[in-house]
Amino acid sequence: MAQSLVVRVLGRLLRVEKVGWEQIPATGGLLFVCNHPAQRDWLLASLLPRTSLALVLPHDALAAHPWNAFGRFMPGLSRLLRIDGQKPATQDSLIAFLRDGGCAVCFPEDRPRHAGRPGKVQAWPVHVARLAGVPLVPVHLEGPQRSRLLGGSAPGRRWWLPRLSLTAMAPWFPDDSQVEESVSPRERRLADSRQLALRMEQAALAGRVQYRTLWEALLKTGQAFSGQDWAIRDTTGQQLTRRQMVFRSLLLSRLLQQHLPANPSLPVGLLLPTSVGGVVTFLALQFRGWLPAMLNFTAGVEPMLQACRLARIQTIVTSRTFIDKAGLTKTVARLGEVCHILILEDLRQHITPGHMLWAGLATLTPCWMHRRKAAWLRVEHPALLMFTSGSEGVPKGVLLSHLNLLTNCAQVGARLDFDARDTLLNILPLFHAFGLTMGTLAPLLAGVRIHLVPSPLDFEGIPHLVHASRATILAGTDTFLHGYGRAAHPLDFATLRLVFSGAEPLRDRTRALWMDKFGLRILEGYGTTEASPVLAVNAPFACRAGSVGCFMPGLDFRLESLPGLTDGGRLWVRGPNIMLGYLATHQGSAGLVDGWYDTGDVVRVDQAGFVFIIGRVKRFAKIGGEMVSLAMVEALACQVWPDAQHAALAIADAQKGEQILLVTTQANPQRHALLTCARTTGLGEIFLPKKIIPMESMPLLGVGKIDYSALLKSLDEEKNS
């Protein structure tokens, strides 16, 4: 009883929130597996809901910090066991202890993750649990990295007694079916380590604090990084701290209140570049619960008019400086015929001392003001309206909730763990889901400083900007990364530690260029606007060339078989980051089937969980009953002509149903060159295009992807002319 009382008092003193403890069995052997955010984690381990726990520590941890041995005297911890992951003999006592029904707690990472980056997850806990016949229970400790009492040393602000949480997952028995019997012991250990890391990712996702709205999350997490010299800046030289960013967004929301519709369900169009002003305006709309609709200014006037009519947009917020520099004067004039155009520069003239005083006072209690101004807002309500790229058809309006965006940011953080020591160069537009979530929201929530670039097309200037800003993270598409790689000096990217690619397939030529010239590995990812957008991504500790990584934690998937395709299937996904629905039908579940979203992509998932994209369902040609991926045809052309761009299209054929047409920017392309390469790589002649059309330049979308709709339209116009 005394021990139980001491444990309860310790839990109250440390302000520990317990999540998922009802899943932990009351009897039997058990091995708790915890992450390692601080030096004195065993203080929290003693609070786990089982008595007489054995504390397992690596021998080097005891050597470096002898005071860890005092953990055995904590209430709830009965004994101390030393483990050396490289010496199986040291694990025998733990295995015997677990077989006798004992419970132990261990930290499989080699050192504290106080820097926020993924630690090395050792495989020995999986091996021990398998031999002892007991389940593993992943437990995520959140908050110790900011506790001075527990020895946390995360970058940013720290407290003596911050709020802490212990999140337990369901017991997990290691699955031997994931590992082939013929693999070597070293490969088995690697597979065990990967399985355990993925389970710990799921625990990290469940342990992330869920906020009511996106605005609240940005404010609460930003308190730990309030001491930064700057949070966001752009190429104009303008930079803001987090407090200045909050002040300006509050001031702007006050000014916008008089000009925007009172009904918050009506979207407000945003026609702004990737800049400080664009981010501040987005946050100003979030403060009062208005629904931002991100307009793609690279798509042309007709798609934007179509989007405004579809979403019933009455007001578009833009900037005169941006309109002049981007050459959008005629486009905005056309938009002004159906919408009210609100110029940010004109609002500055109406700022009064009263506005400044109100914004200054509101900055002292921004969360309270947000709840007062948007009391009706909930985490499941829409936070954003985005439009798909429309590379293969008409763009669709996608409604994303606060929960969708916050979950995807948490998923990214659980796998990659950005920290406040990083600087990200965001070259992608805010109207693209990749640029908004991966390039803006997720870094802001993690304390990463962001340098915003309005246009990714400056292939000569952006490498110099990476060098000047000392950026450590860069995310882009294959088209942009290849252009930067060719133009950059070998030392321009010396400060980069993480480079991500998405939105289009990463070609071998780009991967090889960056590895040979800069010694950097590009981590390819995959996502869709409907998934907020990240569905899978490679990580430094789990990367496989040619794949887009493993699915994000908390995401369910299934593959639907397709006729004529033996390896892989049509991908369906379900999870808290999947959209509310499409706007066209004005229904929250539109586009979903019992919560499942049909991505329209054909993928293959290997035994280790890595995802390989085969192609789009719409981008397959059915030739003589066989399904031929047009993406593989393009990949074949890239091997033969690596410096050109290629687009494979399926057109009707009277004899075989369909035939393949290849459009390329290669001058004087010869079909026999493709044939020679296909025979060398083992591809059949079915993958060869029937006809090859050279073209000077390929129509591209704003993010660098090939615009197949525009390409088909230009080919039809050329054929009819």
XYZ file of C-alpha atoms in Angstrom:
721
model
C 0.000 0.000 0.000
C 2.884 2.358 0.887
C 4.539 1.698 -2.469
C 1.286 2.316 -4.329
C 0.819 5.607 -2.467
C 4.353 6.752 -3.292
C 3.825 5.917 -6.963
C 0.570 7.877 -7.049
C 2.181 10.884 -5.362
C 5.097 10.751 -7.831
C 2.645 10.629 -10.750
C 0.797 13.688 -9.424
C 4.049 15.553 -8.799
C 5.298 14.922 -12.331
C 1.823 15.625 -13.819
C 1.792 12.397 -15.793
C -1.080 11.613 -18.165
C -1.646 7.891 -18.717
C -3.053 6.711 -22.051
C -3.852 3.149 -23.148
C -3.032 1.476 -19.863
C -6.231 -0.565 -20.001
C -4.602 -2.640 -22.769
C -1.853 -3.948 -20.470
C -2.571 -7.454 -19.056
C -2.567 -7.735 -15.256
C -0.614 -10.999 -15.101
C 2.069 -12.871 -17.026
C 5.493 -11.989 -18.352
C 5.824 -8.690 -20.169
C 8.586 -6.560 -21.662
C 7.876 -2.817 -21.825
C 9.800 -1.072 -24.607
C 10.135 2.697 -24.108
C 11.654 5.479 -26.152
C 14.580 7.336 -24.596
C 13.929 11.105 -24.482
C 15.978 11.956 -21.358
C 18.702 10.621 -19.078
C 16.516 9.772 -16.054
C 13.663 8.005 -17.835
C 13.515 5.341 -15.140
C 11.675 7.843 -12.918
C 8.713 7.449 -15.276
C 9.290 3.720 -15.813
C 8.459 3.180 -12.133
C 4.939 4.475 -12.842
C 4.051 1.679 -15.270
C 1.006 -0.296 -14.051
C 2.821 -3.492 -12.977
C 4.596 -4.123 -9.680
C 8.102 -5.555 -9.202
C 9.419 -4.330 -12.542
C 12.991 -5.079 -13.540
C 14.850 -2.084 -14.970
C 17.006 -3.092 -17.949
C 19.830 -0.729 -18.871
C 22.725 -1.125 -21.320
C 26.089 -1.599 -19.702
C 27.463 1.549 -21.346
C 24.607 3.631 -19.884
C 25.633 2.513 -16.390
C 29.271 3.248 -17.134
C 28.549 6.752 -18.448
C 26.015 7.630 -15.725
C 26.552 5.536 -12.582
C 23.620 7.239 -10.836
C 21.307 5.242 -13.141
C 21.948 2.335 -10.768
C 19.800 4.115 -8.163
C 16.788 3.277 -10.335
C 16.457 -0.040 -8.498
C 15.484 1.858 -5.330
C 12.531 3.557 -7.020
C 9.052 2.344 -5.978
C 7.885 -0.274 -8.460
C 11.376 -1.215 -9.668
C 12.555 -4.363 -7.901
C 15.862 -5.118 -9.572
C 18.413 -3.846 -12.072
C 19.617 -5.921 -15.038
C 22.565 -5.078 -17.267
C 22.337 -5.943 -20.968
C 24.898 -5.880 -23.742
C 23.142 -6.114 -27.095
C 26.286 -7.524 -28.704
C 26.670 -10.339 -26.132
C 23.702 -12.735 -26.019
C 25.034 -14.347 -22.823
C 24.139 -11.195 -20.849
C 20.483 -11.635 -21.867
C 19.995 -15.048 -20.232
C 19.017 -13.662 -16.825
C 16.392 -11.400 -18.412
C 14.942 -14.268 -20.479
C 14.679 -16.453 -17.361
C 13.079 -13.591 -15.419
C 10.423 -13.082 -18.123
C 9.708 -16.807 -18.449
C 8.926 -16.912 -14.719
C 6.189 -14.327 -15.234
C 8.261 -11.256 -14.437
C 7.897 -7.829 -16.055
C 10.764 -5.646 -17.245
C 11.158 -2.225 -18.822
C 13.923 -1.379 -21.302
C 15.082 1.429 -23.564
C 16.240 -0.056 -26.901
C 17.674 3.194 -28.282
C 21.407 3.542 -27.891
C 21.261 7.072 -26.451
C 18.663 9.704 -25.473
C 16.820 11.310 -28.376
C 17.132 14.755 -26.796
C 18.101 16.213 -30.179
C 14.790 15.047 -31.602
C 16.350 12.895 -34.318
C 15.672 9.159 -34.655
C 17.912 7.028 -32.514
C 19.298 3.629 -33.327
C 16.710 1.051 -32.233
C 18.472 -2.146 -31.191
C 17.025 -5.551 -32.034
C 17.777 -7.438 -28.818
C 14.358 -6.761 -27.129
C 12.614 -8.584 -29.998
C 15.047 -11.492 -29.711
C 14.570 -11.680 -25.927
C 10.763 -11.565 -26.169
C 10.783 -14.261 -28.853
C 12.911 -16.633 -26.745
C 10.991 -15.921 -23.521
C 7.595 -16.272 -25.218
C 6.279 -12.967 -23.847
C 4.769 -9.963 -25.651
C 6.348 -6.565 -26.117
C 4.408 -3.445 -25.077
C 5.649 -0.270 -26.837
C 5.351 2.745 -24.520
C 5.922 6.316 -25.643
C 7.236 8.845 -23.116
C 6.370 12.389 -24.177
C 7.692 15.453 -22.367
C 10.845 14.264 -20.533
C 13.017 15.828 -23.243
C 11.881 19.245 -21.906
C 12.180 18.364 -18.216
C 15.210 19.626 -16.292
C 14.372 17.211 -13.481
C 14.550 14.189 -15.796
C 17.706 15.356 -17.558
C 16.121 16.372 -20.852
C 18.225 18.517 -23.153
C 16.028 19.112 -26.199
C 16.689 22.351 -28.101
C 14.360 25.139 -27.077
C 12.756 26.035 -23.789
C 12.806 23.571 -20.871
C 10.870 23.411 -17.592
C 11.422 21.620 -14.286
C 7.977 20.005 -14.296
C 6.431 20.029 -17.788
C 3.363 17.989 -18.596
C 4.309 14.360 -19.265
C 2.453 11.464 -20.849
C 2.894 7.686 -20.946
C 1.116 6.098 -23.904
C 0.977 2.297 -24.041
C 0.129 0.282 -27.143
C -1.481 -3.160 -27.297
C 0.831 -6.111 -26.487
C 2.697 -7.295 -29.567
C 4.166 -10.726 -30.189
C 7.062 -10.518 -32.692
C 5.935 -11.881 -36.049
C 8.372 -14.405 -37.509
C 6.472 -14.475 -40.803
C 7.993 -11.097 -41.689
C 11.458 -12.673 -41.839
C 12.417 -15.485 -44.190
C 14.104 -18.514 -42.613
C 16.975 -18.411 -45.105
C 18.191 -14.955 -44.100
C 21.423 -14.501 -42.193
C 21.484 -13.603 -38.460
C 22.584 -10.078 -39.363
C 19.624 -9.597 -41.723
C 17.272 -11.024 -39.098
C 18.535 -8.507 -36.533
C 18.012 -5.714 -39.043
C 14.455 -6.907 -39.746
C 13.729 -7.137 -35.998
C 15.092 -3.635 -35.470
C 12.903 -2.292 -38.289
C 9.778 -3.982 -36.909
C 10.400 -2.580 -33.452
C 11.092 0.916 -34.830
C 7.791 0.880 -36.732
C 5.926 -0.201 -33.566
C 7.576 2.589 -31.617
C 6.521 5.019 -34.351
C 2.899 3.978 -33.811
C 3.292 4.565 -30.074
C 4.845 7.984 -30.785
C 1.888 8.913 -32.971
C -0.605 7.842 -30.296
C 1.393 9.782 -27.702
C 1.321 13.074 -29.565
C -0.911 15.691 -27.974
C -4.104 16.221 -29.941
C -5.230 19.838 -30.029
C -8.578 21.345 -30.840
C -7.464 23.319 -33.887
C -4.425 23.967 -36.030
C -4.028 27.459 -34.574
C -3.996 26.115 -31.017
C -1.405 23.475 -31.921
C 0.926 26.038 -33.484
C 0.669 28.258 -30.413
C 1.082 25.533 -27.782
C 4.024 23.815 -29.444
C 5.552 27.186 -30.259
C 5.916 28.031 -26.569
C 8.936 25.729 -26.410
C 10.634 27.651 -29.249
C 9.752 31.209 -28.246
C 13.428 32.042 -27.788
C 14.340 31.556 -31.460
C 15.843 34.571 -33.209
C 13.475 33.958 -36.132
C 10.863 31.399 -37.175
C 10.071 32.236 -40.808
C 11.709 34.413 -43.425
C 11.660 34.802 -47.202
C 13.803 36.011 -50.065
C 12.737 39.659 -49.581
C 14.690 39.747 -46.319
C 11.569 39.864 -44.166
C 11.790 37.599 -41.121
C 9.561 37.107 -38.075
C 9.904 35.532 -34.665
C 7.047 33.374 -33.435
C 5.646 36.212 -31.322
C 5.806 38.614 -34.274
C 4.131 36.022 -36.478
C 1.263 35.669 -33.984
C 0.943 39.460 -33.601
C 0.765 40.085 -37.349
C -1.737 37.300 -37.955
C -3.976 38.672 -35.165
C -3.732 42.189 -36.565
C -4.529 40.988 -40.072
C -7.503 38.949 -38.853
C -8.909 42.119 -37.288
C -8.563 43.966 -40.595
C -10.027 41.100 -42.625
C -13.069 40.838 -40.367
C -14.749 43.795 -42.069
C -14.276 42.426 -45.596
C -14.839 38.662 -45.366
C -18.202 36.845 -45.265
C -19.738 36.305 -41.835
C -20.498 32.691 -42.748
C -17.253 30.793 -41.959
C -18.308 27.831 -44.101
C -17.784 29.904 -47.261
C -14.171 29.465 -48.421
C -11.877 32.465 -48.768
C -9.548 32.286 -51.771
C -5.816 32.751 -51.167
C -3.751 33.849 -54.145
C -0.344 34.292 -52.548
C 3.192 32.955 -53.064
C 5.363 30.985 -50.648
C 6.324 33.955 -48.484
C 6.051 35.386 -45.001
C 2.910 37.246 -46.069
C 1.361 34.032 -47.374
C 1.949 32.173 -44.087
C 0.708 35.101 -41.953
C -2.468 35.408 -44.027
C -3.111 31.675 -43.740
C -2.768 31.900 -39.939
C -5.008 34.989 -39.802
C -7.806 33.017 -41.461
C -7.235 30.076 -39.111
C -7.563 32.348 -36.054
C -11.225 33.163 -36.706
C -12.144 29.834 -38.261
C -12.409 30.987 -41.880
C -11.790 28.296 -44.476
C -8.766 29.087 -46.691
C -9.033 27.884 -50.290
C -5.581 27.658 -51.836
C -5.702 28.764 -55.491
C -3.155 27.432 -57.972
C -2.009 30.549 -59.834
C 0.139 28.463 -62.220
C -2.893 26.609 -63.593
C -4.247 29.543 -65.616
C -7.341 31.665 -65.327
C -9.946 29.118 -66.460
C -9.104 26.451 -63.815
C -9.112 29.164 -61.150
C -12.501 30.455 -62.292
C -13.760 26.891 -62.250
C -12.470 26.449 -58.686
C -14.111 29.695 -57.534
C -17.486 28.639 -58.922
C -17.193 25.133 -57.478
C -16.288 26.375 -53.995
C -18.592 29.427 -54.081
C -15.654 31.700 -53.299
C -16.802 35.300 -52.881
C -13.515 36.937 -51.823
C -9.922 36.393 -52.923
C -7.053 37.746 -50.796
C -3.928 38.615 -52.751
C -1.025 41.059 -52.941
C -0.405 43.796 -55.506
C 3.352 43.219 -55.365
C 2.862 39.536 -56.099
C 0.432 40.246 -58.962
C 2.922 42.577 -60.635
C 5.943 40.287 -60.231
C 4.070 37.157 -61.360
C 2.422 38.879 -64.323
C -1.096 38.053 -63.131
C -2.747 41.422 -63.833
C -5.080 40.092 -66.544
C -5.779 36.915 -64.587
C -6.818 38.848 -61.466
C -8.970 41.147 -63.595
C -10.863 38.103 -64.885
C -11.208 36.721 -61.361
C -12.538 40.103 -60.251
C -15.562 39.586 -62.508
C -16.864 36.796 -60.259
C -15.136 37.511 -56.897
C -14.213 40.475 -54.753
C -10.432 40.994 -54.877
C -8.966 42.070 -51.536
C -5.474 43.601 -51.758
C -3.324 43.238 -48.639
C -1.403 46.472 -49.306
C -4.690 48.418 -49.230
C -5.524 47.047 -45.789
C -2.345 48.540 -44.296
C -3.730 52.036 -44.861
C -6.623 51.275 -42.509
C -4.500 50.220 -39.505
C -5.331 52.373 -36.464
C -3.793 52.588 -32.973
C -6.865 50.720 -31.755
C -6.081 47.805 -34.045
C -2.480 47.735 -32.827
C -3.563 47.858 -29.170
C -6.076 45.048 -29.658
C -3.515 42.826 -31.428
C -0.923 43.526 -28.737
C -3.307 42.562 -25.926
C -4.539 39.513 -27.846
C -0.933 38.329 -28.232
C -0.781 37.919 -24.442
C -3.627 35.352 -24.480
C -3.890 34.166 -28.110
C -5.392 30.740 -27.303
C -8.134 32.261 -25.152
C -8.906 34.809 -27.865
C -9.028 32.048 -30.473
C -11.503 30.018 -28.417
C -13.608 33.120 -27.917
C -13.665 34.121 -31.587
C -14.106 30.552 -32.915
C -15.889 28.786 -30.058
C -17.803 26.578 -32.498
C -14.659 25.164 -34.112
C -13.773 21.506 -33.503
C -10.898 19.287 -34.576
C -13.122 17.427 -37.063
C -14.247 20.632 -38.816
C -12.723 21.684 -42.175
C -9.494 23.663 -41.842
C -8.429 23.866 -45.462
C -9.707 23.523 -49.011
C -7.132 22.384 -51.530
C -7.456 21.502 -55.171
C -5.781 18.462 -56.722
C -3.097 19.047 -59.332
C -5.365 17.962 -62.181
C -2.466 16.408 -64.077
C -4.851 13.834 -65.577
C -8.194 15.642 -65.485
C -10.255 18.402 -63.880
C -8.971 19.463 -60.412
C -11.175 18.449 -57.481
C -11.733 20.342 -54.238
C -10.464 18.413 -51.216
C -11.696 19.252 -47.722
C -9.103 18.620 -45.019
C -9.957 18.915 -41.328
C -7.813 20.125 -38.440
C -7.481 16.474 -37.377
C -6.296 15.459 -40.861
C -3.515 18.046 -40.926
C -2.441 17.614 -37.289
C -2.337 13.837 -37.667
C -0.201 13.984 -40.788
C 2.195 16.417 -39.107
C 2.408 14.026 -36.140
C 3.018 11.083 -38.480
C 5.874 12.939 -40.157
C 7.296 13.901 -36.756
C 7.058 10.329 -35.453
C 9.157 9.067 -38.346
C 11.575 11.894 -39.071
C 11.702 14.043 -35.932
C 12.723 17.480 -37.152
C 14.072 19.669 -34.381
C 14.737 23.311 -33.601
C 18.348 23.057 -34.784
C 17.183 22.544 -38.362
C 16.433 25.057 -41.082
C 14.182 24.024 -43.955
C 14.257 25.691 -47.352
C 10.670 25.533 -48.642
C 10.667 25.909 -52.426
C 7.210 24.404 -53.002
C 4.028 26.494 -53.389
C 1.561 26.814 -50.527
C -1.289 25.765 -52.827
C 0.302 22.307 -53.044
C -0.321 19.898 -50.151
C 3.343 18.855 -50.092
C 4.496 22.470 -49.783
C 1.934 23.392 -47.124
C 2.105 20.369 -44.807
C 5.647 19.063 -45.299
C 7.163 22.444 -46.070
C 5.342 24.700 -43.582
C 3.001 23.210 -40.958
C 5.000 20.148 -39.852
C 8.265 22.149 -39.491
C 6.501 24.934 -37.557
C 5.039 22.386 -35.141
C 8.494 20.862 -34.628
C 10.307 24.148 -34.092
C 12.142 24.051 -37.425
C 12.977 27.445 -38.909
C 11.661 27.941 -42.446
C 13.186 29.922 -45.290
C 10.439 30.504 -47.866
C 11.170 30.735 -51.588
C 8.390 32.021 -53.900
C 9.513 30.179 -57.035
C 11.332 26.849 -57.421
C 12.369 27.631 -61.000
C 15.587 29.504 -60.164
C 17.904 26.544 -60.734
C 21.038 28.700 -60.449
C 19.987 30.779 -57.453
C 18.449 28.200 -55.112
C 21.693 26.213 -54.570
C 23.378 29.493 -53.556
C 20.424 30.173 -51.233
C 20.825 26.751 -49.590
C 24.476 27.551 -48.954
C 23.783 31.085 -47.678
C 20.941 30.085 -45.349
C 22.820 26.984 -44.090
C 19.659 24.956 -44.638
C 19.687 21.409 -43.284
C 16.477 20.163 -44.918
C 15.301 20.448 -48.518
C 12.165 18.985 -50.076
C 11.286 19.076 -53.753
C 10.260 17.129 -56.823
C 12.512 15.103 -59.103
C 12.426 17.810 -61.778
C 13.588 20.527 -59.412
C 16.146 18.426 -57.528
C 17.779 17.311 -60.774
C 17.989 20.915 -61.968
C 19.523 22.087 -58.692
C 21.973 19.192 -58.684
C 23.267 20.011 -62.148
C 23.678 23.732 -61.428
C 25.073 23.537 -57.880
C 28.661 23.726 -56.731
C 29.665 20.574 -54.798
C 29.839 22.623 -51.568
C 26.471 24.366 -51.969
C 24.683 21.497 -50.211
C 27.320 20.840 -47.541
C 24.928 21.723 -44.691
C 22.038 19.532 -45.876
C 21.338 16.387 -43.853
C 17.852 15.480 -45.160
C 16.636 15.740 -48.765
C 13.111 14.598 -49.656
C 11.501 13.963 -53.016
C 7.805 13.624 -53.742
C 4.921 14.451 -56.111
C 6.549 12.538 -58.995
C 8.780 9.449 -59.325
C 12.424 9.913 -58.392
C 14.539 8.926 -61.373
C 17.783 6.982 -61.073
C 19.712 9.771 -62.773
C 18.708 12.247 -60.026
C 19.490 9.780 -57.249
C 22.915 9.013 -58.730
C 23.703 12.693 -59.385
C 23.115 13.698 -55.759
C 25.009 10.738 -54.361
C 28.028 11.141 -56.653
C 28.270 14.924 -56.546
C 27.178 15.739 -52.970
C 27.243 12.412 -51.110
C 23.571 12.863 -50.205
C 20.849 10.219 -50.312
C 17.453 11.467 -51.466
C 14.596 10.058 -49.385
C 11.648 9.452 -51.685
C 8.096 9.747 -50.381
C 4.579 9.312 -51.681
C 1.302 11.016 -50.972
C -1.887 12.512 -52.309
C -3.747 15.714 -51.538
C -6.564 13.585 -50.113
C -4.152 12.188 -47.465
C -2.967 15.608 -46.228
C -0.696 14.499 -48.125
C 2.013 12.070 -46.858
C 1.174 8.343 -47.112
C 4.677 6.852 -47.060
C 8.245 8.072 -46.857
C 11.709 6.618 -46.581
C 13.617 7.405 -43.398
C 17.380 7.481 -42.799
C 17.141 4.254 -40.771
C 14.711 2.519 -43.166
C 15.365 3.336 -46.807
C 15.186 1.221 -49.920
C 16.105 2.552 -53.360
C 13.223 2.452 -55.827
C 10.587 2.431 -53.077
C 8.695 5.301 -51.477
C 9.294 3.933 -47.978
C 6.900 2.344 -45.499
C 3.364 3.523 -44.804
C 2.988 6.159 -42.114
C 2.055 4.966 -38.607
C -1.672 4.819 -37.906
C -2.541 4.153 -41.556
C -4.431 1.068 -42.774
C -4.137 -0.140 -46.369
C -5.434 -2.891 -48.638
C -4.688 -3.868 -52.215
C -7.448 -4.610 -54.708
C -6.464 -7.097 -57.393
C -6.593 -5.968 -61.013
C -7.165 -8.206 -64.050
C -3.998 -8.781 -66.027
C -1.739 -7.748 -63.133
C -0.128 -10.473 -61.017
C 2.170 -8.454 -58.755
C 0.569 -5.609 -56.805
C -2.880 -4.089 -56.765
C -4.986 -0.959 -56.522
C -4.257 0.862 -53.268
C -6.982 1.772 -50.755
C -6.060 3.604 -47.546
C -7.836 4.533 -44.329
C -6.681 6.625 -41.399
C -7.134 9.870 -39.441
C -5.165 11.831 -42.040
C -7.563 10.942 -44.890
C -9.747 13.821 -46.106
C -13.300 14.633 -45.075
C -14.382 14.343 -48.688
C -14.589 16.132 -52.014
C -16.273 19.515 -52.221
C -18.257 18.836 -55.390
C -21.030 16.890 -53.653
C -21.072 19.030 -50.466
C -20.992 15.882 -48.360
C -18.383 15.073 -45.728
C -17.927 11.444 -46.779
C -17.970 11.973 -50.542
C -15.078 10.185 -52.221
C -14.785 7.647 -49.385
C -16.231 4.145 -49.055
C -16.711 3.239 -45.381
C -13.772 5.486 -44.558
C -11.534 3.961 -47.270
C -10.054 6.177 -49.984
C -9.239 4.807 -53.418
C -5.907 6.364 -54.372
C -6.123 5.144 -57.966
C -2.474 4.081 -57.704
C -1.177 0.571 -58.368
C 1.470 -0.429 -55.835
C 3.418 -3.408 -54.572
C 4.304 -3.912 -50.889
C 7.201 -6.226 -50.030
C 7.605 -8.338 -46.887
C 9.456 -5.603 -45.028
C 6.606 -3.149 -45.666
C 8.310 -1.021 -48.328
C 5.953 0.387 -50.964
C 6.807 0.373 -54.678
C 4.710 2.461 -57.067
C 3.871 0.626 -60.280
C 1.718 3.364 -61.774
C -1.710 4.943 -61.880
C -4.765 2.872 -62.802
C -5.521 5.516 -65.422
C -1.931 5.277 -66.617
C -1.998 1.665 -67.735
C -2.412 0.498 -71.310
C -4.248 -2.753 -71.943
C -2.518 -4.365 -74.905
C -3.691 -7.803 -75.965
C -5.135 -8.428 -72.483
C -1.899 -7.456 -70.696
C -1.690 -4.486 -68.325
C 1.327 -2.328 -69.257
C 2.419 0.453 -66.896
C 3.044 3.718 -68.728
C 5.351 4.730 -65.864
C 7.635 1.801 -66.760
C 7.674 2.960 -70.380
C 8.767 6.404 -69.202
C 11.418 4.830 -66.962
C 12.743 2.884 -69.952
C 12.978 6.095 -71.979
C 14.818 7.779 -69.077
C 17.473 5.064 -69.158
C 18.084 5.662 -72.853
C 17.804 9.480 -72.828
C 18.429 10.575 -69.217
C 18.645 14.300 -69.969
C 15.226 14.536 -71.637
C 11.649 14.518 -70.340
C 9.238 11.784 -71.393
C 5.481 11.204 -71.254
C 3.843 7.918 -72.258
C 0.204 7.969 -73.351
C -2.292 5.227 -74.187
C -4.337 5.725 -77.366
C -6.944 3.546 -79.047
C -5.818 0.763 -81.384
C -8.137 -1.174 -83.695
C -6.257 -4.478 -83.355
C -4.917 -4.659 -79.773
C -7.319 -2.322 -77.983
C -4.686 0.276 -77.082
C -1.194 1.284 -78.139
C 1.522 3.341 -76.461
C 2.532 6.790 -77.668
C 5.741 8.338 -76.289
C 6.195 12.107 -76.269
C 9.768 13.191 -75.546
C 11.961 16.287 -75.565
C 14.834 14.207 -76.973
C 15.922 15.387 -80.395
C 15.710 12.747 -83.129
C 14.632 9.801 -80.910
C 15.079 6.338 -82.426
C 12.898 3.385 -81.468
C 15.699 0.854 -81.904
C 17.567 2.483 -78.988
C 14.599 1.668 -76.744
C 14.508 -1.871 -78.106
C 18.188 -2.459 -77.302
C 17.744 -1.165 -73.739
C 14.576 -3.247 -73.213
C 16.374 -6.430 -74.225
C 19.276 -5.589 -71.918
C 17.012 -4.994 -68.897
C 14.737 -7.970 -69.630
C 11.622 -6.020 -70.647
C 9.410 -7.393 -73.362
C 8.625 -5.571 -76.575
C 5.136 -4.917 -75.229
C 6.688 -2.002 -73.298
C 7.939 -0.317 -76.460
C 5.908 2.637 -77.780
C 4.251 2.232 -81.137
C 5.044 5.822 -82.046
C 7.484 8.442 -80.730
C 6.746 12.162 -81.039
C 9.557 14.688 -80.325
C 8.557 17.975 -78.649
C 10.641 21.028 -77.773
C 9.249 21.428 -74.237
C 6.840 19.517 -72.022
C 3.852 21.251 -70.342
C 4.443 21.240 -66.580
C 2.370 21.956 -63.493
C 3.503 24.406 -60.799
C 5.256 21.652 -58.821
C 7.186 20.321 -61.815
C 4.958 17.358 -62.743
C 4.030 16.748 -66.362
C 0.596 18.131 -67.178
C -0.883 15.181 -69.097
C -4.201 16.954 -69.691
C -2.484 19.897 -71.371
C -0.274 17.502 -73.338
C -3.241 15.555 -74.702
C -4.982 18.815 -75.557
C -1.973 20.139 -77.471
C -1.636 16.844 -79.377
C -5.319 16.947 -80.335
C -5.001 20.563 -81.495
C -1.921 19.686 -83.545
C -3.716 16.697 -85.068
C -6.797 18.744 -86.030
C -4.821 21.687 -87.386
